[in-house]
Coordinates of N, CA and C in Angstrom, one line a residue:
M1 N 10.2 -72.2 -128.3 CA 9.0 -71.4 -128.5 C 9.1 -70.0 -127.9
E2 N 9.7 -70.0 -126.9 CA 9.9 -68.7 -126.2 C 10.8 -67.7 -127.0
L3 N 11.8 -68.3 -127.6 CA 12.6 -67.4 -128.4 C 11.8 -66.9 -129.7
T4 N 11.1 -67.7 -130.2 CA 10.4 -67.2 -131.4 C 9.3 -66.1 -131.0
T5 N 8.8 -66.3 -129.8 CA 7.8 -65.3 -129.3 C 8.6 -64.0 -129.0
M6 N 9.8 -64.1 -128.5 CA 10.6 -62.9 -128.2 C 10.9 -62.1 -129.5
K7 N 11.4 -62.9 -130.5 CA 11.6 -62.3 -131.8 C 10.4 -61.7 -132.4
T8 N 9.3 -62.3 -132.3 CA 8.0 -61.6 -132.8 C 7.8 -60.3 -132.0
R9 N 7.9 -60.4 -130.8 CA 7.7 -59.1 -129.9 C 8.7 -58.1 -130.3
T10 N 9.9 -58.4 -130.5 CA 11.0 -57.5 -130.7 C 10.7 -56.9 -132.2
A11 N 10.3 -57.7 -133.1 CA 10.0 -57.3 -134.5 C 8.9 -56.4 -134.6
N12 N 7.8 -56.7 -133.7 CA 6.6 -55.9 -133.7 C 6.7 -54.7 -132.9
T13 N 7.5 -54.6 -131.9 CA 7.6 -53.5 -131.0 C 7.9 -52.2 -131.8
P14 N 8.9 -52.1 -132.6 CA 9.1 -50.8 -133.3 C 7.9 -50.5 -134.2
S15 N 7.4 -51.5 -134.8 CA 6.3 -51.2 -135.7 C 5.1 -50.7 -134.9
T16 N 4.8 -51.3 -133.7 CA 3.7 -50.9 -132.9 C 3.9 -49.5 -132.4
H17 N 5.1 -49.2 -132.0 CA 5.3 -47.9 -131.5 C 5.3 -46.8 -132.6
L18 N 5.8 -47.2 -133.8 CA 5.7 -46.3 -135.0 C 4.2 -46.0 -135.3
R19 N 3.4 -47.2 -135.3 CA 2.0 -47.0 -135.6 C 1.3 -46.2 -134.6
G20 N 1.6 -46.3 -133.3 CA 1.1 -45.5 -132.3 C 1.4 -44.0 -132.4
L21 N 2.7 -43.8 -132.8 CA 3.1 -42.3 -133.0 C 2.4 -41.8 -134.2
K22 N 2.2 -42.6 -135.2 CA 1.4 -42.1 -136.5 C -0.1 -41.7 -136.0
L23 N -0.6 -42.7 -135.3 CA -2.0 -42.4 -134.8 C -2.1 -41.1 -134.0
A24 N -1.2 -41.0 -133.1 CA -1.1 -39.9 -132.2 C -0.9 -38.5 -133.0
A25 N 0.0 -38.5 -134.0 CA 0.3 -37.4 -134.8 C -1.0 -37.1 -135.6
L26 N -1.7 -38.1 -136.2 CA -2.9 -38.0 -137.0 C -4.0 -37.3 -136.1
A27 N -4.1 -37.8 -134.9 CA -5.2 -37.3 -134.0 C -4.9 -35.9 -133.7
L28 N -3.7 -35.6 -133.3 CA -3.3 -34.3 -133.0 C -3.5 -33.3 -134.1
G29 N -3.1 -33.6 -135.3 CA -3.3 -32.8 -136.6 C -4.7 -32.6 -136.8
S30 N -5.5 -33.7 -136.7 CA -7.0 -33.5 -136.9 C -7.6 -32.6 -136.0
S31 N -7.2 -32.7 -134.7 CA -7.9 -31.8 -133.6 C -7.4 -30.3 -133.9
L32 N -6.2 -30.1 -134.4 CA -5.8 -28.7 -134.7 C -6.6 -28.2 -135.8
V33 N -6.8 -29.0 -136.8 CA -7.6 -28.5 -138.0 C -9.0 -28.3 -137.6
L34 N -9.5 -29.2 -136.9 CA -10.9 -29.0 -136.4 C -11.1 -27.8 -135.5
A35 N -10.1 -27.5 -134.7 CA -10.1 -26.3 -133.7 C -10.1 -25.1 -134.6
G36 N -9.3 -25.1 -135.6 CA -9.2 -23.9 -136.5 C -10.5 -23.7 -137.2
C37 N -11.2 -24.7 -137.6 CA -12.5 -24.5 -138.3 C -13.7 -24.3 -137.5
A38 N -13.5 -24.7 -136.2 CA -14.7 -24.7 -135.4 C -14.8 -23.5 -134.5
G39 N -14.3 -22.4 -135.0 CA -14.5 -21.1 -134.1 C -15.9 -20.7 -134.1
N40 N -16.1 -19.8 -133.2 CA -17.5 -19.2 -133.1 C -17.5 -17.9 -133.8
P41 N -18.5 -17.5 -134.4 CA -18.6 -16.2 -135.0 C -18.5 -15.2 -133.9
P42 N -17.8 -14.1 -134.2 CA -17.6 -13.0 -133.2 C -18.9 -12.0 -133.1
T43 N -20.0 -12.6 -132.9 CA -21.2 -11.8 -133.0 C -21.3 -10.6 -132.0
E44 N -20.7 -11.0 -130.7 CA -20.7 -9.9 -129.7 C -19.7 -8.8 -130.1
Q45 N -18.5 -9.1 -130.7 CA -17.6 -8.0 -131.1 C -18.3 -7.2 -132.2
Y46 N -19.0 -8.0 -133.1 CA -19.7 -7.3 -134.3 C -20.7 -6.4 -133.7
A47 N -21.4 -6.6 -132.8 CA -22.5 -5.8 -132.2 C -21.9 -4.6 -131.5
V48 N -20.8 -4.8 -130.8 CA -20.1 -3.7 -130.1 C -19.6 -2.7 -131.2
T49 N -19.0 -3.2 -132.2 CA -18.5 -2.4 -133.4 C -19.6 -1.7 -133.9
Q50 N -20.8 -2.3 -134.2 CA -21.9 -1.5 -134.9 C -22.3 -0.5 -134.0
S51 N -22.3 -0.7 -132.6 CA -22.7 0.3 -131.7 C -21.7 1.5 -131.8
A52 N -20.5 1.2 -131.8 CA -19.4 2.2 -131.8 C -19.5 3.0 -133.1
V53 N -19.8 2.4 -134.3 CA -19.9 3.1 -135.4 C -21.2 4.1 -135.4
N54 N -22.2 3.6 -134.9 CA -23.4 4.3 -134.8 C -23.2 5.6 -133.8
S55 N -22.5 5.4 -132.7 CA -22.2 6.5 -131.8 C -21.3 7.5 -132.5
A56 N -20.3 7.1 -133.3 CA -19.5 8.0 -134.0 C -20.2 8.8 -135.0
V57 N -21.2 8.2 -135.7 CA -22.0 8.9 -136.7 C -22.8 10.0 -135.9
S58 N -23.4 9.5 -134.8 CA -24.3 10.5 -134.0 C -23.5 11.6 -133.5
A59 N -22.2 11.4 -133.2 CA -21.3 12.4 -132.6 C -20.8 13.5 -133.6
G60 N -21.0 13.0 -135.0 CA -20.6 13.9 -136.0 C -19.4 13.4 -136.6
G61 N -19.0 12.1 -136.5 CA -17.8 11.6 -137.1 C -17.7 11.8 -138.6
T62 N -18.9 11.6 -139.2 CA -18.8 11.8 -140.7 C -18.4 13.2 -141.2
E63 N -18.7 14.2 -140.3 CA -18.3 15.6 -140.6 C -17.0 15.9 -140.2
F64 N -16.7 15.6 -139.0 CA -15.4 16.0 -138.3 C -14.3 15.1 -138.4
A65 N -14.6 13.8 -138.8 CA -13.5 12.8 -138.8 C -13.8 11.8 -140.0
A66 N -13.9 12.4 -141.2 CA -14.4 11.6 -142.3 C -13.5 10.4 -142.7
V67 N -12.2 10.6 -142.5 CA -11.3 9.5 -142.8 C -11.4 8.3 -141.9
E68 N -11.5 8.6 -140.7 CA -11.7 7.5 -139.7 C -13.0 6.9 -139.8
M69 N -14.1 7.6 -140.1 CA -15.3 7.0 -140.3 C -15.4 6.1 -141.5
K70 N -14.8 6.5 -142.5 CA -14.7 5.7 -143.8 C -14.0 4.4 -143.5
A71 N -12.9 4.5 -142.8 CA -12.1 3.3 -142.4 C -12.9 2.4 -141.6
A72 N -13.6 2.9 -140.6 CA -14.5 2.1 -139.6 C -15.6 1.5 -140.5
Q73 N -16.2 2.2 -141.3 CA -17.3 1.6 -142.1 C -16.9 0.5 -143.0
D74 N -15.8 0.8 -143.7 CA -15.1 -0.2 -144.6 C -14.7 -1.5 -143.9
K75 N -14.1 -1.4 -142.8 CA -13.7 -2.5 -142.0 C -14.9 -3.3 -141.5
L76 N -15.9 -2.6 -141.1 CA -17.1 -3.3 -140.6 C -17.8 -4.1 -141.7
K77 N -17.7 -3.5 -143.0 CA -18.3 -4.3 -144.1 C -17.4 -5.5 -144.4
Q78 N -16.0 -5.4 -144.3 CA -15.2 -6.5 -144.5 C -15.4 -7.5 -143.5
A79 N -15.6 -7.1 -142.3 CA -15.8 -8.1 -141.2 C -17.1 -8.9 -141.4
E80 N -18.1 -8.2 -141.9 CA -19.4 -8.8 -142.3 C -19.2 -9.9 -143.4
I81 N -18.4 -9.5 -144.3 CA -18.1 -10.5 -145.4 C -17.3 -11.7 -144.9
A82 N -16.4 -11.4 -144.1 CA -15.5 -12.5 -143.4 C -16.4 -13.4 -142.5
M83 N -17.4 -12.9 -141.8 CA -18.2 -13.7 -141.0 C -19.1 -14.6 -141.9
H84 N -19.6 -14.0 -143.0 CA -20.4 -14.7 -144.0 C -19.6 -15.9 -144.6
D85 N -18.3 -15.7 -144.9 CA -17.4 -16.7 -145.4 C -16.8 -17.6 -144.3
K86 N -17.3 -17.5 -143.0 CA -16.9 -18.2 -141.9 C -15.4 -18.1 -141.6
K87 N -14.9 -16.9 -141.9 CA -13.5 -16.7 -141.6 C -13.5 -15.8 -140.2
Y88 N -13.8 -16.5 -139.2 CA -14.1 -15.8 -137.9 C -13.0 -15.1 -137.3
D89 N -11.7 -15.6 -137.5 CA -10.6 -14.9 -137.0 C -10.5 -13.5 -137.7
D90 N -10.6 -13.5 -139.0 CA -10.4 -12.4 -139.8 C -11.6 -11.3 -139.4
A91 N -12.8 -11.9 -139.3 CA -13.9 -11.1 -138.9 C -13.8 -10.3 -137.6
K92 N -13.2 -11.1 -136.6 CA -13.0 -10.5 -135.2 C -11.9 -9.5 -135.4
R93 N -10.9 -9.7 -136.0 CA -9.8 -8.7 -136.1 C -10.2 -7.5 -136.8
L94 N -11.1 -7.6 -137.9 CA -11.6 -6.4 -138.7 C -12.5 -5.7 -137.9
A95 N -13.4 -6.5 -137.1 CA -14.4 -5.8 -136.3 C -13.8 -5.0 -135.2
E96 N -12.7 -5.5 -134.5 CA -12.0 -4.8 -133.5 C -11.3 -3.5 -134.1
Q97 N -10.7 -3.7 -135.3 CA -10.1 -2.5 -135.9 C -11.1 -1.4 -136.2
A98 N -12.3 -1.9 -136.7 CA -13.4 -1.0 -137.0 C -13.8 -0.3 -135.8
E99 N -13.9 -1.0 -134.7 CA -14.4 -0.4 -133.4 C -13.4 0.7 -133.0
W100 N -12.2 0.5 -133.1 CA -11.2 1.5 -132.7 C -11.2 2.7 -133.6
D101 N -11.3 2.4 -135.0 CA -11.5 3.5 -135.8 C -12.7 4.4 -135.6
A102 N -13.8 3.7 -135.2 CA -15.0 4.4 -134.9 C -14.8 5.2 -133.6
R103 N -14.2 4.7 -132.6 CA -14.0 5.4 -131.3 C -13.0 6.6 -131.6
V104 N -12.1 6.6 -132.4 CA -11.2 7.6 -132.8 C -12.0 8.7 -133.5
A105 N -12.8 8.3 -134.4 CA -13.7 9.3 -135.1 C -14.6 10.0 -134.1
E106 N -15.2 9.3 -133.3 CA -16.1 9.9 -132.2 C -15.3 10.9 -131.3
R107 N -14.1 10.5 -130.9 CA -13.3 11.4 -130.0 C -13.0 12.7 -130.8
K108 N -12.6 12.5 -132.1 CA -12.2 13.6 -132.9 C -13.4 14.5 -133.1
A109 N -14.6 14.0 -133.3 CA -15.7 14.8 -133.6 C -16.1 15.6 -132.3
Q110 N -16.0 14.9 -131.2 CA -16.3 15.5 -129.9 C -15.2 16.7 -129.7
A111 N -14.0 16.4 -129.9 CA -12.9 17.5 -129.7 C -13.2 18.6 -130.7
A112 N -13.6 18.4 -131.9 CA -13.8 19.5 -132.9 C -15.0 20.3 -132.4
K113 N -16.1 19.6 -131.9 CA -17.2 20.3 -131.3 C -16.9 21.2 -130.2
A114 N -16.1 20.6 -129.3 CA -15.6 21.4 -128.1 C -14.8 22.6 -128.5
E115 N -13.9 22.4 -129.5 CA -13.1 23.5 -130.0 C -14.0 24.6 -130.6
K116 N -15.0 24.2 -131.3 CA -16.0 25.2 -131.9 C -16.7 26.0 -130.7
A117 N -17.1 25.2 -129.7 CA -17.8 25.8 -128.6 C -16.8 26.8 -127.9
V118 N -15.6 26.5 -127.8 CA -14.6 27.5 -127.1 C -14.4 28.7 -128.0
Q119 N -14.4 28.4 -129.3 CA -14.3 29.6 -130.2 C -15.5 30.6 -130.2
D120 N -16.7 29.9 -130.1 CA -17.9 30.6 -130.1 C -18.0 31.5 -128.7
A121 N -17.5 30.8 -127.6 CA -17.5 31.5 -126.3 C -16.5 32.6 -126.4
R122 N -15.4 32.5 -127.0 CA -14.4 33.6 -127.0 C -15.0 34.7 -127.8
Q123 N -15.6 34.3 -128.9 CA -16.2 35.4 -129.8 C -17.3 36.1 -129.0
G124 N -18.1 35.4 -128.2 CA -19.1 36.0 -127.4 C -18.5 37.0 -126.4
V125 N -17.4 36.6 -125.8 CA -16.7 37.4 -124.8 C -16.2 38.7 -125.5
Q126 N -15.6 38.5 -126.7 CA -15.1 39.6 -127.4 C -16.2 40.6 -127.8
D127 N -17.3 40.0 -128.3 CA -18.6 40.9 -128.6 C -19.1 41.7 -127.3
L128 N -19.0 41.0 -126.2 CA -19.4 41.7 -125.0 C -18.4 42.9 -124.6
R129 N -17.2 42.6 -124.8 CA -16.3 43.6 -124.5 C -16.4 44.8 -125.5
E130 N -16.5 44.5 -126.7 CA -16.8 45.6 -127.6 C -18.1 46.5 -127.4
E131 N -19.1 45.7 -127.0 CA -20.4 46.3 -126.6 C -20.2 47.2 -125.3
G132 N -19.4 46.7 -124.4 CA -19.1 47.4 -123.2 C -18.3 48.7 -123.5
M133 N -17.4 48.7 -124.4 CA -16.5 49.8 -124.8 C -17.4 50.8 -125.5
R134 N -18.3 50.4 -126.3 CA -19.2 51.4 -127.0 C -20.2 52.1 -126.0
S135 N -20.6 51.4 -125.0 CA -21.4 52.0 -123.9 C -20.7 53.1 -123.1
V136 N -19.4 52.8 -122.9 CA -18.7 53.8 -122.2 C -18.4 55.1 -123.0
E137 N -18.3 54.9 -124.3 CA -18.0 56.1 -125.2 C -19.2 56.9 -125.2

């Protein structure tokens, strides 16, 4: 009787291990699939990006950095669509890219305004010099 029991154990052992491995693989695969689908919407990143786009517009980005502003606005729209489709990884990536495009547009606008202010100041100095020269004559 003992030999029969041992044969049964020996015969069942590989099958039991194989079944255990299959169950473990199934559980692991299911958890990975669920983890990929169960992401959270990047609402915080989306809000930060909207704020960055609004700041860039206020800084004059549409006038002084039109290409960067267009890219930021387009990517923000794409991020919104991705969020609606529950493609949260894509939405986050697009929102981050849009944020950086907006920040570049804002900086370019600020730099262009500063350059214009410098030019205006130089022209003012030049006008004063000319005015001073006329007074001397």
